[in-house]
Short mmCIF file of C-alpha atoms in Angstrom, two decimals:
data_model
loop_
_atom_site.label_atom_id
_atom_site.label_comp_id
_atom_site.label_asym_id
_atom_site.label_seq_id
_atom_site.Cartn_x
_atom_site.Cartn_y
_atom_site.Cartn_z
CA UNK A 1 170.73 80.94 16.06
CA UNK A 2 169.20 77.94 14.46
CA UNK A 3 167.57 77.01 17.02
CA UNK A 4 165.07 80.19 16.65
CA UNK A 5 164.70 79.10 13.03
CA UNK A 6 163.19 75.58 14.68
CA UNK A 7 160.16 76.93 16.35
CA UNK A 8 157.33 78.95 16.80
CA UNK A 9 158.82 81.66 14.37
CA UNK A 10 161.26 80.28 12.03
CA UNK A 11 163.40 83.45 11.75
CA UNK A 12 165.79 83.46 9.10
CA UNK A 13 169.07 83.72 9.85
CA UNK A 14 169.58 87.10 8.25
CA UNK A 15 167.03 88.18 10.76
CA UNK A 16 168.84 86.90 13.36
CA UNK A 17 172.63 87.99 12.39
CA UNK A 18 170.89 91.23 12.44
CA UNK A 19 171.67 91.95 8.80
CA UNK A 20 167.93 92.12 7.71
CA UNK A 21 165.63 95.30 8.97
CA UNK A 22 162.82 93.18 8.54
CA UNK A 23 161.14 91.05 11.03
CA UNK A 24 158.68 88.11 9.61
CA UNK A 25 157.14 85.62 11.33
CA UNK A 26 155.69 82.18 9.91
CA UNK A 27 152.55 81.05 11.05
CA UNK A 28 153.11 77.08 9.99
CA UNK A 29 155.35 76.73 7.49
CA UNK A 30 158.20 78.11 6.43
CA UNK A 31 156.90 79.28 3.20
CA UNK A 32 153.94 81.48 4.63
CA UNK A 33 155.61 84.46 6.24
CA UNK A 34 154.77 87.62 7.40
CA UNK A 35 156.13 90.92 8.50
CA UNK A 36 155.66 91.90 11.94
CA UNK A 37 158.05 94.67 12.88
CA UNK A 38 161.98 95.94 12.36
CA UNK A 39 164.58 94.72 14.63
CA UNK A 40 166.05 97.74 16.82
CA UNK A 41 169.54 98.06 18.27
CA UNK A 42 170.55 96.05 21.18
CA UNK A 43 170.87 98.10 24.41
CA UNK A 44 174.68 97.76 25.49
CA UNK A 45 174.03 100.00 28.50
CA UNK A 46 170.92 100.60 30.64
CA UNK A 47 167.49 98.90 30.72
CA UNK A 48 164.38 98.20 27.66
CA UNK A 49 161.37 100.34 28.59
CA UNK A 50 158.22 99.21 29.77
CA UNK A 51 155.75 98.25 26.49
CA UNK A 52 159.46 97.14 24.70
CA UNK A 53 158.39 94.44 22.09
CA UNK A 54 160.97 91.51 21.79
CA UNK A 55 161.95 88.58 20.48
CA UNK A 56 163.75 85.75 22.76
CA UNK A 57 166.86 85.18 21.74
CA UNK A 58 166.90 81.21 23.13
CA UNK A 59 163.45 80.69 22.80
CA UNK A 60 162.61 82.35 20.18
CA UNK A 61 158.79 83.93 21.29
CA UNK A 62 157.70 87.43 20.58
CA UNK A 63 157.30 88.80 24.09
CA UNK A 64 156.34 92.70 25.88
CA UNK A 65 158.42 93.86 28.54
CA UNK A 66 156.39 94.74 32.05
CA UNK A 67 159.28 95.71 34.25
CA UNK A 68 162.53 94.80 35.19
CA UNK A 69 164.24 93.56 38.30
CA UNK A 70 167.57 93.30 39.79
CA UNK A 71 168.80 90.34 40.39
CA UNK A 72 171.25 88.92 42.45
CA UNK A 73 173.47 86.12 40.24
CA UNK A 74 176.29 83.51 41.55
CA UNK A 75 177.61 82.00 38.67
CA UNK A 76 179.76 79.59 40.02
CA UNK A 77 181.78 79.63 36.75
CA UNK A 78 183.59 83.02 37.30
CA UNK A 79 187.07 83.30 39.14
CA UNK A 80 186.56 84.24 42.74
CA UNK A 81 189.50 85.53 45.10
CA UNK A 82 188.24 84.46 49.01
CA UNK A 83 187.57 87.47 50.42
CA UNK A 84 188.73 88.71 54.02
CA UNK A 85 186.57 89.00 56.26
CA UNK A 86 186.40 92.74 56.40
CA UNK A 87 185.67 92.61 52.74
CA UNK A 88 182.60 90.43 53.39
CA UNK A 89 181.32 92.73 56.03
CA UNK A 90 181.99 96.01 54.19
CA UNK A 91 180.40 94.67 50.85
CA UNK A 92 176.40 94.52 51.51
CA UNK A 93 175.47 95.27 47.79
CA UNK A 94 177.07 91.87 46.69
CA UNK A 95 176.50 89.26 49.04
CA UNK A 96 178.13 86.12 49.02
CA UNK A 97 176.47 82.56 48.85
CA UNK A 98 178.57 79.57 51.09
CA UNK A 99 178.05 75.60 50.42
CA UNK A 100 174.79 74.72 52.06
CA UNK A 101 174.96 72.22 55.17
CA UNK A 102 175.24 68.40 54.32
CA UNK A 103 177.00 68.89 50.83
CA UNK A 104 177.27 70.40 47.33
CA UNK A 105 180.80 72.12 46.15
CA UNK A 106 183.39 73.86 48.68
CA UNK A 107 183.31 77.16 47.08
CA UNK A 108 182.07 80.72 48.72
CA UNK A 109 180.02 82.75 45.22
CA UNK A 110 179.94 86.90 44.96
CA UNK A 111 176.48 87.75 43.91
CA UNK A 112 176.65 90.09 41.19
CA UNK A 113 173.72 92.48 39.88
CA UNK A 114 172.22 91.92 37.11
CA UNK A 115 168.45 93.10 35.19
CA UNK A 116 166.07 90.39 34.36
CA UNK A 117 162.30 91.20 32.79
CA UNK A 118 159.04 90.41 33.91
CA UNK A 119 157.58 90.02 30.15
CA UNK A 120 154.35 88.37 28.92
CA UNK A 121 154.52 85.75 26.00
CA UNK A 122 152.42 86.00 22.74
CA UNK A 123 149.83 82.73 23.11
CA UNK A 124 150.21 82.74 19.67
CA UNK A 125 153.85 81.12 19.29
CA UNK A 126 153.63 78.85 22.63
CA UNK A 127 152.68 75.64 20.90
CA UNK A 128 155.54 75.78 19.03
CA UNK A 129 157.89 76.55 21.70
CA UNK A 130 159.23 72.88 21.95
CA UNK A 131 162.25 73.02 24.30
CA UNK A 132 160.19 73.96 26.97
CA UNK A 133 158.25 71.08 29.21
CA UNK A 134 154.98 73.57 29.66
CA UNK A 135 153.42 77.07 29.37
CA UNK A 136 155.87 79.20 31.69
CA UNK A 137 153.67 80.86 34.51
CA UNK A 138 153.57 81.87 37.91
CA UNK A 139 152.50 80.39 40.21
CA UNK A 140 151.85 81.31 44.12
CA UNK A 141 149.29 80.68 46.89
CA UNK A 142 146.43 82.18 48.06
CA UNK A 143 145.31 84.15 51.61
CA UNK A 144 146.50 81.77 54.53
CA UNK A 145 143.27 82.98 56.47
CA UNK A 146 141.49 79.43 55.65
CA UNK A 147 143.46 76.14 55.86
CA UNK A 148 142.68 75.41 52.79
CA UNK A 149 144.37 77.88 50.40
CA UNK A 150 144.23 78.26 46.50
CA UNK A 151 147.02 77.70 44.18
CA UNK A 152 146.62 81.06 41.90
CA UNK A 153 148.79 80.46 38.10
CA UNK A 154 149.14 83.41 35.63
CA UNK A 155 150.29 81.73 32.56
CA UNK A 156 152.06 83.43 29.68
CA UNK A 157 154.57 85.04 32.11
CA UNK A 158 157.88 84.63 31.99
CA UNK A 159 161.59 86.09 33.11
CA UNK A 160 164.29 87.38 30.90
CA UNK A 161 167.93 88.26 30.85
CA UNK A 162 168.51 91.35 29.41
CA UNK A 163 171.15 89.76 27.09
CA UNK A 164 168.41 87.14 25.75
CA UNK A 165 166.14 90.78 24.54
CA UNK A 166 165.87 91.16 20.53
CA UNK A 167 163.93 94.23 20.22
CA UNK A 168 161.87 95.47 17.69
CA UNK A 169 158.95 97.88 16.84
CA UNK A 170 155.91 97.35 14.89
CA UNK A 171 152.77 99.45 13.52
CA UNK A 172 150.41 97.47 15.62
CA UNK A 173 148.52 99.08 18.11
CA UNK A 174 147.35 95.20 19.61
CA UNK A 175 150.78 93.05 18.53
CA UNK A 176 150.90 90.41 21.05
CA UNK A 177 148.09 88.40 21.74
CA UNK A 178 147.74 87.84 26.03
CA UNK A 179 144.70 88.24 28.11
CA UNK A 180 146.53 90.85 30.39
CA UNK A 181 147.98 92.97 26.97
CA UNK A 182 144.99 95.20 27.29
CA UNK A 183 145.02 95.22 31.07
CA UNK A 184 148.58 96.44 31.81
CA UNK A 185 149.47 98.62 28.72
CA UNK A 186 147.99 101.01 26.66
CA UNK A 187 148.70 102.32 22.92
CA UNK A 188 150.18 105.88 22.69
CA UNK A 189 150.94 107.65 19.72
CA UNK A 190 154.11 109.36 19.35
CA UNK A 191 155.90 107.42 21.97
CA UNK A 192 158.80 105.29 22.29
CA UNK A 193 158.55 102.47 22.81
CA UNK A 194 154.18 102.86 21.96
CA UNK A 195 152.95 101.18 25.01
CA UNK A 196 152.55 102.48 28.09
CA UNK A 197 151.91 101.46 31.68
CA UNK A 198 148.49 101.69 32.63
CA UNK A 199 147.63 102.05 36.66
CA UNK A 200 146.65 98.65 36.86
CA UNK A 201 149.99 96.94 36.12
CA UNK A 202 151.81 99.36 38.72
CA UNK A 203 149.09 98.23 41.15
CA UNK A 204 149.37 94.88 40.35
CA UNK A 205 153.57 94.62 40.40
CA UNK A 206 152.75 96.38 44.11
CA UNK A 207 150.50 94.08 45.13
CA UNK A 208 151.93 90.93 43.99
CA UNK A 209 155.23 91.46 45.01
CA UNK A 210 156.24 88.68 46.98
CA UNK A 211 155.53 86.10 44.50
CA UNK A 212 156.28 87.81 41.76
CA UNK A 213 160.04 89.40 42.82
CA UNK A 214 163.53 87.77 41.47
CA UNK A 215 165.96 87.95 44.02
CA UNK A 216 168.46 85.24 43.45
CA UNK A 217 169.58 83.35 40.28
CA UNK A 218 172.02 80.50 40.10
CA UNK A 219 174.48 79.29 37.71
CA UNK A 220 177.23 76.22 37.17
CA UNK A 221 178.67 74.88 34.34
CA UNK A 222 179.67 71.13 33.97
CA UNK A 223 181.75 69.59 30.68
CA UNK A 224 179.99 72.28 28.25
CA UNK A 225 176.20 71.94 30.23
CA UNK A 226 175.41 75.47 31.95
CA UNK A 227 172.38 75.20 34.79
CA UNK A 228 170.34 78.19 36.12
CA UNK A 229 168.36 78.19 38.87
CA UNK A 230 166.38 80.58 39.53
CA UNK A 231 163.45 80.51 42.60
CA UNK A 232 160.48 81.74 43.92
CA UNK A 233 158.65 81.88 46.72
CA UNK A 234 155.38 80.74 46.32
CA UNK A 235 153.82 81.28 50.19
CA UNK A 236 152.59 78.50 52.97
CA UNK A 237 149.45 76.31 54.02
CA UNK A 238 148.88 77.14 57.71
CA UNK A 239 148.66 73.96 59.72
CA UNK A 240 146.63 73.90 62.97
CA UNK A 241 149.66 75.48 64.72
CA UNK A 242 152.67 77.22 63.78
CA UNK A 243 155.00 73.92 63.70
CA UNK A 244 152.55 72.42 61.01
CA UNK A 245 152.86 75.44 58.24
CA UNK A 246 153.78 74.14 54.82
CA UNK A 247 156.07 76.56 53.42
CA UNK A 248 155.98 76.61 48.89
CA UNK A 249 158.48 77.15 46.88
CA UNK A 250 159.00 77.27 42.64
CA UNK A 251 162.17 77.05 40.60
CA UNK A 252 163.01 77.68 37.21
CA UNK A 253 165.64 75.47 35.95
CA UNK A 254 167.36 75.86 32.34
CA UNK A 255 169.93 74.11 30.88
CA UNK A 256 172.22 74.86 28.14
CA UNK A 257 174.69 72.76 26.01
CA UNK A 258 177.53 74.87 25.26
CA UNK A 259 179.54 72.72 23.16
CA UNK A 260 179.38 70.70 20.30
CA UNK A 261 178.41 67.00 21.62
CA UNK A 262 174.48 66.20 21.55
CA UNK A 263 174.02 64.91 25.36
CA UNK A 264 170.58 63.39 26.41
CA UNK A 265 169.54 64.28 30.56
CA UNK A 266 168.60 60.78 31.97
CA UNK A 267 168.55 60.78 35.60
CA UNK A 268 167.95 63.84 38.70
CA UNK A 269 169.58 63.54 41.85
CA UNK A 270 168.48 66.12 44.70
CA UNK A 271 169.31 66.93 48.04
CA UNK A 272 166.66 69.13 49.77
CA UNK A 273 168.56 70.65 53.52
CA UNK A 274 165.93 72.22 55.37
CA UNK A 275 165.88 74.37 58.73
CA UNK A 276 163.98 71.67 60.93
CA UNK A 277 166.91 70.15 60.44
CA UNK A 278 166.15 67.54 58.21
CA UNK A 279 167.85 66.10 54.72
CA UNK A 280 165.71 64.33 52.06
CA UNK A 281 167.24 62.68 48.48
CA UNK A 282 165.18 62.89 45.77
CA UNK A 283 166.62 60.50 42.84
CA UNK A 284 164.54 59.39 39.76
CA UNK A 285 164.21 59.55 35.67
CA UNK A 286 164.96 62.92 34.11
CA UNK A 287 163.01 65.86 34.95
CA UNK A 288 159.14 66.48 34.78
CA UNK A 289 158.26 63.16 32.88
CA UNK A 290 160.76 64.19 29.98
CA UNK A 291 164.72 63.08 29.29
CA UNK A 292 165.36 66.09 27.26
CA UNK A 293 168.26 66.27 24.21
CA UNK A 294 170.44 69.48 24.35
CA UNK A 295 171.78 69.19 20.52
CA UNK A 296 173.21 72.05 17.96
CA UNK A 297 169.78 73.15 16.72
CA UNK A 298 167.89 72.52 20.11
CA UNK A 299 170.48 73.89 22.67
CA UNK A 300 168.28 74.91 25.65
CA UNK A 301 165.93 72.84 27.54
CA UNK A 302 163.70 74.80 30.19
CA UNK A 303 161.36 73.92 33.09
CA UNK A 304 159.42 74.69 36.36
CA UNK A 305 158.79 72.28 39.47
CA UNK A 306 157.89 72.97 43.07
CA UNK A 307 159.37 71.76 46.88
CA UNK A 308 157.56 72.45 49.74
CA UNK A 309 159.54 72.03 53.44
CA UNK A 310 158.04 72.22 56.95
CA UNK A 311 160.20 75.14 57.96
CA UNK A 312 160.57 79.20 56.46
CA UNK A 313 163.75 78.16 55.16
CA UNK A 314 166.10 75.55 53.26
CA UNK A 315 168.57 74.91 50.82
CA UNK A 316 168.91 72.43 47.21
CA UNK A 317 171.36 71.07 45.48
CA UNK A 318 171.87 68.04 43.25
CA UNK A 319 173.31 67.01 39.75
CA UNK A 320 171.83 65.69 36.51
CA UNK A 321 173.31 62.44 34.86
CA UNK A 322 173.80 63.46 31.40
CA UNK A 323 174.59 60.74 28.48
CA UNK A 324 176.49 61.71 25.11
CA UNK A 325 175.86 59.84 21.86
CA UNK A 326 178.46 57.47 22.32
CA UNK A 327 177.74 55.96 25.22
CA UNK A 328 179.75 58.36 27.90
CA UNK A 329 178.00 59.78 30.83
CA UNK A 330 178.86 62.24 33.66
CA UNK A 331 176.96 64.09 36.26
CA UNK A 332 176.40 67.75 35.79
CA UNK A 333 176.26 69.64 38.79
CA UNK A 334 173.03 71.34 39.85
CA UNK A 335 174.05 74.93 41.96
CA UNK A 336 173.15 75.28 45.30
CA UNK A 337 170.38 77.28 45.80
CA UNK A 338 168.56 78.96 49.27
CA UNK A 339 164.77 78.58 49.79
CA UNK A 340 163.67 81.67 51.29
CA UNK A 341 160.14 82.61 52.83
CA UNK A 342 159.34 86.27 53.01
CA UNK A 343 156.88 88.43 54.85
CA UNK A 344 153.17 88.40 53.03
CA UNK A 345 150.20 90.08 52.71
CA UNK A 346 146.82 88.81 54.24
CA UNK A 347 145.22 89.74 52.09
CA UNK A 348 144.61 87.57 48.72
CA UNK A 349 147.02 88.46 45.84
CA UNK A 350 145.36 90.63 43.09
CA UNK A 351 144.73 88.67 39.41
CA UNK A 352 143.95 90.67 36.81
CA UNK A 353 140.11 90.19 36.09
CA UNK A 354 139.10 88.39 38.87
#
């Protein structure tokens, strides 16, 4: 909870034991608040609406819920039974997820469903969301009809766990401030939640599908340090034949410190498996120029990156070298993770505006 109270919107921590009906915000300082909205109950069963404003719980932005999708999660943490193998060909809702070739941990995962949020950020509390290395976004490739294709980013959009949702309503007819607010949702009187889809954010979800979809998310825990993975597929470059095509791929990665210790991440260490049969290590210092502290009041570290492979498919895996305060240091274990290409468009995908 205190780390909420650290950035953009210094909540209180009334607000956030959910003892306050009040929601205020702070623009700078602590001492200049103002209301925005009333915190609503938590949703213990089914999914937030479309137009659903909401504060992150980790992060600590107020946010607007597009849509949700199911997810497929192997948390490597839960206790798994090996299944026969009748199980495994009976159960097609929750597939399982084996140690990639050349390495990672001897352990067989059960994927189990669970709702994640397409949501857009307010661009108003971004510079203060410090545990994050940049803007989150998506990003994905253009039509593969030219050799040359363009790398398309939507920034301000961002994926959430249903359990990380604070929601709350507010009088505002125009609360969060995004370029695409206006675009995808609409103000309606009388409703609940007030915002409504408009036709061009179905459109767009429809269009925009294979870039935008979350299939698969990943999870390990190491000495108190959770990792999730989650990726996307981005699309490919088309070489001058088939064997040239340069297949994209994003992943989210957050971390979490769990326990009580202040740890510092100093080094990466990657293995990237893919289908042409080759395996490439990837070693250097911390992650995305940054050797991020996961402390009491700054918990969660978050960031995006990209691998590309010369083949549809692939697998990663790899570990973090983590270093506590006094000196003691152990490797945190990075899930594996499959790199899968899916069937696109030709045509270009659809921004908003353009």
């Amino acid at each position: 909870m205190s780390l909420i109270s650290r950035t953009c919107t210094l909540f209180s921590r009334d607000l956030l034991g959910l003892r306050s009906p009040m929601l205020c915000v702070a623009q700078r300082k602590i001492s200049n608040l103002s209301e925005v909205g009333k915190l609503q109950a938590l949703k213990l069963e089914g999914n937030y609406d479309t137009g659903q404003m909401f504060l992150h719980k980790v992060f600590g932005y107020r946010g607007v819920i597009l849509f949700p999708w199911l997810a497929r999660v192997y948390d490597r943490d839960m206790p798994t039974k090996t299944p026969s193998t009748r199980d495994r060909l009976m159960d097609t809702e929750n597939p399982t997820l084996s140690t990639p070739i050349g390495g990672g941990v001897g352990k067989e995962v059960k994927g189990r469903t669970h709702t994640y949020y397409q949501v857009l950020i307010d661009g108003r509390d971004t510079p203060y969301i410090t545990h994050r290395a940049q803007t989150e976004s998506v990003t994905f490739l253009g039509n593969h009809s030219e050799n040359t294709r363009n790398l398309y980013a939507i920034p301000g959009l961002d994926y959430v766990a249903h359990e990380d949702i604070l929601p709350y309503t507010t009088a505002e007819t125009n609360p969060l401030q995004h370029e695409l607010f206006d675009k995808f949702l609409m103000y309606q009187e009388g409703k609940d939640p007030p915002f409504a889809a408009q036709d061009t954010l179905r459109a767009w979800q429809e269009k925009n599908h294979p870039w935008l979809e979350l299939s698969d998310v990943h999870k390990e825990t190491t000495e108190n340090i959770r990792v999730t993975v989650i990726p996307f597929y981005m699309g490919f470059r088309q070489g001058e034949n088939q064997q040239n095509n340069v297949y994209w791929w994003r992943y989210c990665i957050r971390l979490e410190n769990l326990g009580e210790a202040t740890v510092q991440l100093r080094e990466r260490n990657w293995r990237i498996f893919s289908l042409s049969g080759t395996l490439e290590t990837v070693r250097g210092r911390g992650v995305v120029g940054q050797e991020p502290v996961l402390s009491r009041d700054q918990p969660a570290f978050q960031y995006s990156s990209h691998v590309s492979l010369q083949a549809p498919s692939g697998h990663m895996w790899g570990t973090f070298r983590m270093e506590r305060e006094d000196g003691y240091a152990f490797d945190c274990r990075i899930p594996p993770f499959s790199l899968e290409s899916k069937q696109e468009d030709p045509n270009d995908p659809q921004i908003p505006g353009n």
